[in-house]
């Protein structure tokens, strides 16, 4: 079994879910008392978010690359960045490592294409919804059509993530808003919707909507289990 590297803490709410899902996946595959071999560094998200708020992505990348190096030094055979948004600085992180990084968008695209879906909606932080590092990768590398919410609805999605979900706050009003936005994306032609922030699954699950959902946290964790056992 390979040792799975986790670069977490962004936020710890979803990193804790990664840890549980990966260990459950290993136990399901191997049985008995088996658990995952994991090396993890969990950062202080307050520090990262403050740098991000200044749009100093170079410094964000330097910080996360340094911490990713600590994960590799702890014995990881490959790395998961446990957040969609921070894939914006994946090049800096990859350049600091000798181990591979399991890209979250690639794992998600593989799951979508396995279902023969071509047009998807995307929810996440504004960075994830709008910028090429994630949405563009889905379009250009994986040939998917990607729909995003209106400007007003993007504000709602983004703010709920940072002001509520990253703090462990779950509000029914926010769930209703997200479901409205998902329905709107479906009415515009989305065959499914990517929950493109690792905290969104804390608020929205498949049981809440008939629209097919792609939970990136669950997909990424499952991909890690497969890779660790390959």
mmCIF file of C-alpha atoms in Angstrom:
data_model
loop_
_atom_site.group_PDB
_atom_site.id
_atom_site.type_symbol
_atom_site.label_atom_id
_atom_site.label_comp_id
_atom_site.label_asym_id
_atom_site.label_seq_id
_atom_site.Cartn_x
_atom_site.Cartn_y
_atom_site.Cartn_z
ATOM 1 C CA UNK A 1 0.000 0.000 0.000
ATOM 2 C CA UNK A 2 1.302 3.442 -0.924
ATOM 3 C CA UNK A 3 1.333 6.232 1.654
ATOM 4 C CA UNK A 4 -1.229 8.907 0.821
ATOM 5 C CA UNK A 5 -0.110 12.500 1.326
ATOM 6 C CA UNK A 6 -2.717 15.039 2.376
ATOM 7 C CA UNK A 7 -2.181 18.798 2.283
ATOM 8 C CA UNK A 8 -5.146 19.883 4.380
ATOM 9 C CA UNK A 9 -6.662 22.445 6.691
ATOM 10 C CA UNK A 10 -8.362 24.466 3.929
ATOM 11 C CA UNK A 11 -10.689 24.068 5.727
ATOM 12 C CA UNK A 12 -10.198 21.410 8.403
ATOM 13 C CA UNK A 13 -13.923 20.657 8.146
ATOM 14 C CA UNK A 14 -13.428 18.982 4.772
ATOM 15 C CA UNK A 15 -9.962 17.618 5.592
ATOM 16 C CA UNK A 16 -11.509 15.610 8.426
ATOM 17 C CA UNK A 17 -13.953 14.195 5.878
ATOM 18 C CA UNK A 18 -11.069 13.255 3.555
ATOM 19 C CA UNK A 19 -9.434 11.328 6.395
ATOM 20 C CA UNK A 20 -12.612 9.408 7.185
ATOM 21 C CA UNK A 21 -13.525 8.635 3.559
ATOM 22 C CA UNK A 22 -10.048 7.403 2.684
ATOM 23 C CA UNK A 23 -9.870 5.122 5.713
ATOM 24 C CA UNK A 24 -13.361 3.796 5.040
ATOM 25 C CA UNK A 25 -12.339 3.119 1.438
ATOM 26 C CA UNK A 26 -9.232 1.181 2.459
ATOM 27 C CA UNK A 27 -11.211 -0.855 4.999
ATOM 28 C CA UNK A 28 -13.850 -1.619 2.375
ATOM 29 C CA UNK A 29 -11.199 -2.841 -0.067
ATOM 30 C CA UNK A 30 -8.972 -4.776 2.344
ATOM 31 C CA UNK A 31 -11.270 -5.598 5.264
ATOM 32 C CA UNK A 32 -10.304 -6.477 8.791
ATOM 33 C CA UNK A 33 -8.392 -3.837 10.735
ATOM 34 C CA UNK A 34 -6.809 -2.292 7.658
ATOM 35 C CA UNK A 35 -6.549 1.487 7.523
ATOM 36 C CA UNK A 36 -4.856 3.945 5.192
ATOM 37 C CA UNK A 37 -1.202 4.893 5.417
ATOM 38 C CA UNK A 38 -1.419 8.698 5.515
ATOM 39 C CA UNK A 39 1.087 11.514 5.916
ATOM 40 C CA UNK A 40 -0.639 14.853 6.470
ATOM 41 C CA UNK A 41 0.181 18.478 7.051
ATOM 42 C CA UNK A 42 -2.761 20.665 8.047
ATOM 43 C CA UNK A 43 -2.162 24.402 7.629
ATOM 44 C CA UNK A 44 -3.695 27.349 9.482
ATOM 45 C CA UNK A 45 -6.366 28.417 6.997
ATOM 46 C CA UNK A 46 -6.613 31.893 8.517
ATOM 47 C CA UNK A 47 -3.079 32.632 7.347
ATOM 48 C CA UNK A 48 -3.727 31.281 3.841
ATOM 49 C CA UNK A 49 -7.042 33.114 3.509
ATOM 50 C CA UNK A 50 -5.461 36.433 4.512
ATOM 51 C CA UNK A 51 -2.803 36.077 1.817
ATOM 52 C CA UNK A 52 -5.469 35.003 -0.682
ATOM 53 C CA UNK A 53 -7.558 38.075 0.177
ATOM 54 C CA UNK A 54 -4.606 40.228 -0.922
ATOM 55 C CA UNK A 55 -4.540 38.280 -4.206
ATOM 56 C CA UNK A 56 -0.912 37.355 -3.487
ATOM 57 C CA UNK A 57 -1.127 33.943 -5.101
ATOM 58 C CA UNK A 58 2.657 33.745 -5.424
ATOM 59 C CA UNK A 59 2.965 33.761 -1.641
ATOM 60 C CA UNK A 60 0.072 31.306 -1.296
ATOM 61 C CA UNK A 61 1.916 28.994 -3.661
ATOM 62 C CA UNK A 62 5.191 29.358 -1.776
ATOM 63 C CA UNK A 63 3.494 28.592 1.533
ATOM 64 C CA UNK A 64 1.660 25.518 0.250
ATOM 65 C CA UNK A 65 4.673 24.260 -1.700
ATOM 66 C CA UNK A 66 6.743 24.398 1.502
ATOM 67 C CA UNK A 67 4.080 22.484 3.398
ATOM 68 C CA UNK A 68 3.673 19.968 0.574
ATOM 69 C CA UNK A 69 7.411 19.344 0.857
ATOM 70 C CA UNK A 70 6.863 18.503 4.528
ATOM 71 C CA UNK A 71 4.243 15.923 3.484
ATOM 72 C CA UNK A 72 6.689 14.319 1.072
ATOM 73 C CA UNK A 73 9.420 14.334 3.723
ATOM 74 C CA UNK A 74 7.030 12.477 6.035
ATOM 75 C CA UNK A 75 6.982 9.578 3.569
ATOM 76 C CA UNK A 76 4.067 10.259 1.201
ATOM 77 C CA UNK A 77 4.190 8.487 -2.165
ATOM 78 C CA UNK A 78 1.735 10.917 -3.777
ATOM 79 C CA UNK A 79 -0.164 14.041 -2.758
ATOM 80 C CA UNK A 80 -3.748 15.240 -2.564
ATOM 81 C CA UNK A 81 -4.406 18.968 -2.219
ATOM 82 C CA UNK A 82 -7.565 18.766 -0.099
ATOM 83 C CA UNK A 83 -9.245 21.804 -1.638
ATOM 84 C CA UNK A 84 -10.388 22.704 -5.139
ATOM 85 C CA UNK A 85 -9.401 26.376 -4.995
ATOM 86 C CA UNK A 86 -5.755 25.822 -4.106
ATOM 87 C CA UNK A 87 -5.242 23.877 -7.319
ATOM 88 C CA UNK A 88 -4.716 27.407 -8.636
ATOM 89 C CA UNK A 89 -1.130 27.111 -7.365
ATOM 90 C CA UNK A 90 -0.601 23.452 -8.257
ATOM 91 C CA UNK A 91 2.350 24.222 -10.536
ATOM 92 C CA UNK A 92 4.326 25.731 -7.655
ATOM 93 C CA UNK A 93 3.434 22.741 -5.503
ATOM 94 C CA UNK A 94 4.393 20.191 -8.177
ATOM 95 C CA UNK A 95 7.700 21.970 -8.784
ATOM 96 C CA UNK A 96 8.589 21.557 -5.110
ATOM 97 C CA UNK A 97 7.983 17.787 -5.110
ATOM 98 C CA UNK A 98 9.383 14.612 -6.576
ATOM 99 C CA UNK A 99 6.101 12.728 -5.961
ATOM 100 C CA UNK A 100 2.988 13.046 -8.157
ATOM 101 C CA UNK A 101 -0.049 15.176 -7.303
ATOM 102 C CA UNK A 102 -3.450 13.579 -7.875
ATOM 103 C CA UNK A 103 -5.357 16.457 -9.492
ATOM 104 C CA UNK A 104 -8.881 16.862 -8.154
ATOM 105 C CA UNK A 105 -10.341 18.190 -11.417
ATOM 106 C CA UNK A 106 -8.976 15.229 -13.379
ATOM 107 C CA UNK A 107 -10.486 12.730 -10.942
ATOM 108 C CA UNK A 108 -13.817 14.574 -11.132
ATOM 109 C CA UNK A 109 -13.793 14.695 -14.936
ATOM 110 C CA UNK A 110 -13.130 10.953 -15.061
ATOM 111 C CA UNK A 111 -16.219 10.284 -12.912
ATOM 112 C CA UNK A 112 -18.372 12.583 -15.057
ATOM 113 C CA UNK A 113 -17.247 11.029 -18.335
ATOM 114 C CA UNK A 114 -17.831 7.529 -16.941
ATOM 115 C CA UNK A 115 -21.501 8.541 -16.658
ATOM 116 C CA UNK A 116 -21.432 9.752 -20.289
ATOM 117 C CA UNK A 117 -22.273 13.288 -19.215
ATOM 118 C CA UNK A 118 -20.951 16.183 -21.287
ATOM 119 C CA UNK A 119 -22.537 19.350 -19.869
ATOM 120 C CA UNK A 120 -22.103 20.069 -16.165
ATOM 121 C CA UNK A 121 -22.769 22.898 -13.756
ATOM 122 C CA UNK A 122 -19.976 24.008 -11.449
ATOM 123 C CA UNK A 123 -20.302 25.333 -7.897
ATOM 124 C CA UNK A 124 -17.344 26.444 -5.799
ATOM 125 C CA UNK A 125 -15.473 29.543 -4.778
ATOM 126 C CA UNK A 126 -15.430 32.370 -7.307
ATOM 127 C CA UNK A 127 -11.869 31.404 -8.191
ATOM 128 C CA UNK A 128 -12.894 27.844 -9.010
ATOM 129 C CA UNK A 129 -16.032 28.806 -10.917
ATOM 130 C CA UNK A 130 -14.471 31.519 -13.048
ATOM 131 C CA UNK A 131 -10.784 30.879 -13.570
ATOM 132 C CA UNK A 132 -9.001 28.637 -16.039
ATOM 133 C CA UNK A 133 -6.984 26.629 -13.515
ATOM 134 C CA UNK A 134 -10.099 24.541 -12.769
ATOM 135 C CA UNK A 135 -13.001 25.357 -15.062
ATOM 136 C CA UNK A 136 -10.613 25.789 -17.966
ATOM 137 C CA UNK A 137 -8.992 22.447 -17.259
ATOM 138 C CA UNK A 138 -12.381 20.713 -17.405
ATOM 139 C CA UNK A 139 -13.113 22.394 -20.726
ATOM 140 C CA UNK A 140 -9.746 22.193 -22.460
ATOM 141 C CA UNK A 141 -8.283 18.931 -21.147
ATOM 142 C CA UNK A 142 -11.490 16.942 -20.699
ATOM 143 C CA UNK A 143 -13.748 18.447 -23.388
ATOM 144 C CA UNK A 144 -16.634 19.186 -21.015
ATOM 145 C CA UNK A 145 -19.142 22.014 -21.338
ATOM 146 C CA UNK A 146 -19.170 23.817 -17.981
ATOM 147 C CA UNK A 147 -21.977 26.125 -16.850
ATOM 148 C CA UNK A 148 -21.610 28.516 -13.912
ATOM 149 C CA UNK A 149 -24.220 30.491 -11.971
ATOM 150 C CA UNK A 150 -25.124 34.144 -12.542
ATOM 151 C CA UNK A 151 -22.979 36.854 -10.947
ATOM 152 C CA UNK A 152 -25.437 37.251 -8.070
ATOM 153 C CA UNK A 153 -25.666 33.526 -7.464
ATOM 154 C CA UNK A 154 -21.878 33.154 -7.595
ATOM 155 C CA UNK A 155 -21.697 35.656 -4.755
ATOM 156 C CA UNK A 156 -24.137 33.534 -2.742
ATOM 157 C CA UNK A 157 -22.220 30.308 -3.377
ATOM 158 C CA UNK A 158 -18.849 31.899 -2.570
ATOM 159 C CA UNK A 159 -20.002 33.670 0.583
ATOM 160 C CA UNK A 160 -21.741 30.622 2.039
ATOM 161 C CA UNK A 161 -18.505 28.662 1.639
ATOM 162 C CA UNK A 162 -16.285 31.145 3.463
ATOM 163 C CA UNK A 163 -18.729 32.614 5.964
ATOM 164 C CA UNK A 164 -20.542 29.411 6.905
ATOM 165 C CA UNK A 165 -19.271 26.049 5.679
ATOM 166 C CA UNK A 166 -15.578 26.627 6.428
ATOM 167 C CA UNK A 167 -16.675 27.477 9.976
ATOM 168 C CA UNK A 168 -18.843 24.376 10.307
ATOM 169 C CA UNK A 169 -22.102 26.340 10.110
ATOM 170 C CA UNK A 170 -24.972 24.650 8.256
ATOM 171 C CA UNK A 171 -28.053 26.800 7.564
ATOM 172 C CA UNK A 172 -31.275 25.571 6.000
ATOM 173 C CA UNK A 173 -31.705 28.896 4.221
ATOM 174 C CA UNK A 174 -28.348 28.398 2.512
ATOM 175 C CA UNK A 175 -29.304 24.853 1.524
ATOM 176 C CA UNK A 176 -32.457 26.176 -0.135
ATOM 177 C CA UNK A 177 -30.428 28.783 -2.030
ATOM 178 C CA UNK A 178 -27.935 26.191 -3.253
ATOM 179 C CA UNK A 179 -30.745 23.900 -4.387
ATOM 180 C CA UNK A 180 -32.347 26.801 -6.273
ATOM 181 C CA UNK A 181 -29.035 27.495 -7.991
ATOM 182 C CA UNK A 182 -28.597 23.804 -8.852
ATOM 183 C CA UNK A 183 -32.113 23.721 -10.334
ATOM 184 C CA UNK A 184 -31.278 26.810 -12.392
ATOM 185 C CA UNK A 185 -28.144 25.194 -13.785
ATOM 186 C CA UNK A 186 -30.165 22.083 -14.640
ATOM 187 C CA UNK A 187 -32.794 24.189 -16.438
ATOM 188 C CA UNK A 188 -29.981 25.740 -18.506
ATOM 189 C CA UNK A 189 -28.839 22.334 -19.709
ATOM 190 C CA UNK A 190 -26.549 20.922 -17.028
ATOM 191 C CA UNK A 191 -26.855 17.128 -16.913
ATOM 192 C CA UNK A 192 -25.182 17.116 -13.504
ATOM 193 C CA UNK A 193 -23.566 19.556 -11.084
ATOM 194 C CA UNK A 194 -20.055 19.490 -9.644
ATOM 195 C CA UNK A 195 -19.824 20.322 -5.948
ATOM 196 C CA UNK A 196 -16.503 21.994 -6.683
ATOM 197 C CA UNK A 197 -15.614 22.996 -3.154
ATOM 198 C CA UNK A 198 -14.736 20.314 -0.644
ATOM 199 C CA UNK A 199 -17.081 21.839 1.961
ATOM 200 C CA UNK A 200 -20.254 21.910 -0.168
ATOM 201 C CA UNK A 201 -20.992 18.257 0.570
ATOM 202 C CA UNK A 202 -21.499 19.281 4.195
ATOM 203 C CA UNK A 203 -24.544 21.267 3.031
ATOM 204 C CA UNK A 204 -25.845 19.432 -0.043
ATOM 205 C CA UNK A 205 -26.108 15.680 -0.596
ATOM 206 C CA UNK A 206 -27.600 13.654 -3.415
ATOM 207 C CA UNK A 207 -30.700 12.965 -1.342
ATOM 208 C CA UNK A 208 -31.528 16.685 -1.490
ATOM 209 C CA UNK A 209 -31.993 16.854 -5.266
ATOM 210 C CA UNK A 210 -32.774 14.624 -8.275
ATOM 211 C CA UNK A 211 -30.042 16.419 -10.255
ATOM 212 C CA UNK A 212 -26.913 14.199 -10.391
ATOM 213 C CA UNK A 213 -24.223 15.620 -8.122
ATOM 214 C CA UNK A 214 -20.465 15.110 -8.315
ATOM 215 C CA UNK A 215 -19.073 15.405 -4.799
ATOM 216 C CA UNK A 216 -15.410 16.288 -5.358
ATOM 217 C CA UNK A 217 -14.388 15.348 -1.821
ATOM 218 C CA UNK A 218 -15.768 11.835 -2.182
ATOM 219 C CA UNK A 219 -14.412 11.463 -5.724
ATOM 220 C CA UNK A 220 -10.915 12.617 -4.735
ATOM 221 C CA UNK A 221 -10.819 10.342 -1.695
ATOM 222 C CA UNK A 222 -11.949 7.349 -3.770
ATOM 223 C CA UNK A 223 -9.283 8.087 -6.383
ATOM 224 C CA UNK A 224 -6.671 8.187 -3.629
ATOM 225 C CA UNK A 225 -7.725 4.750 -2.386
ATOM 226 C CA UNK A 226 -7.446 3.281 -5.892
ATOM 227 C CA UNK A 227 -4.035 4.853 -6.451
ATOM 228 C CA UNK A 228 -2.736 3.779 -3.038
ATOM 229 C CA UNK A 229 -3.661 0.154 -3.732
ATOM 230 C CA UNK A 230 -2.463 0.093 -7.343
#
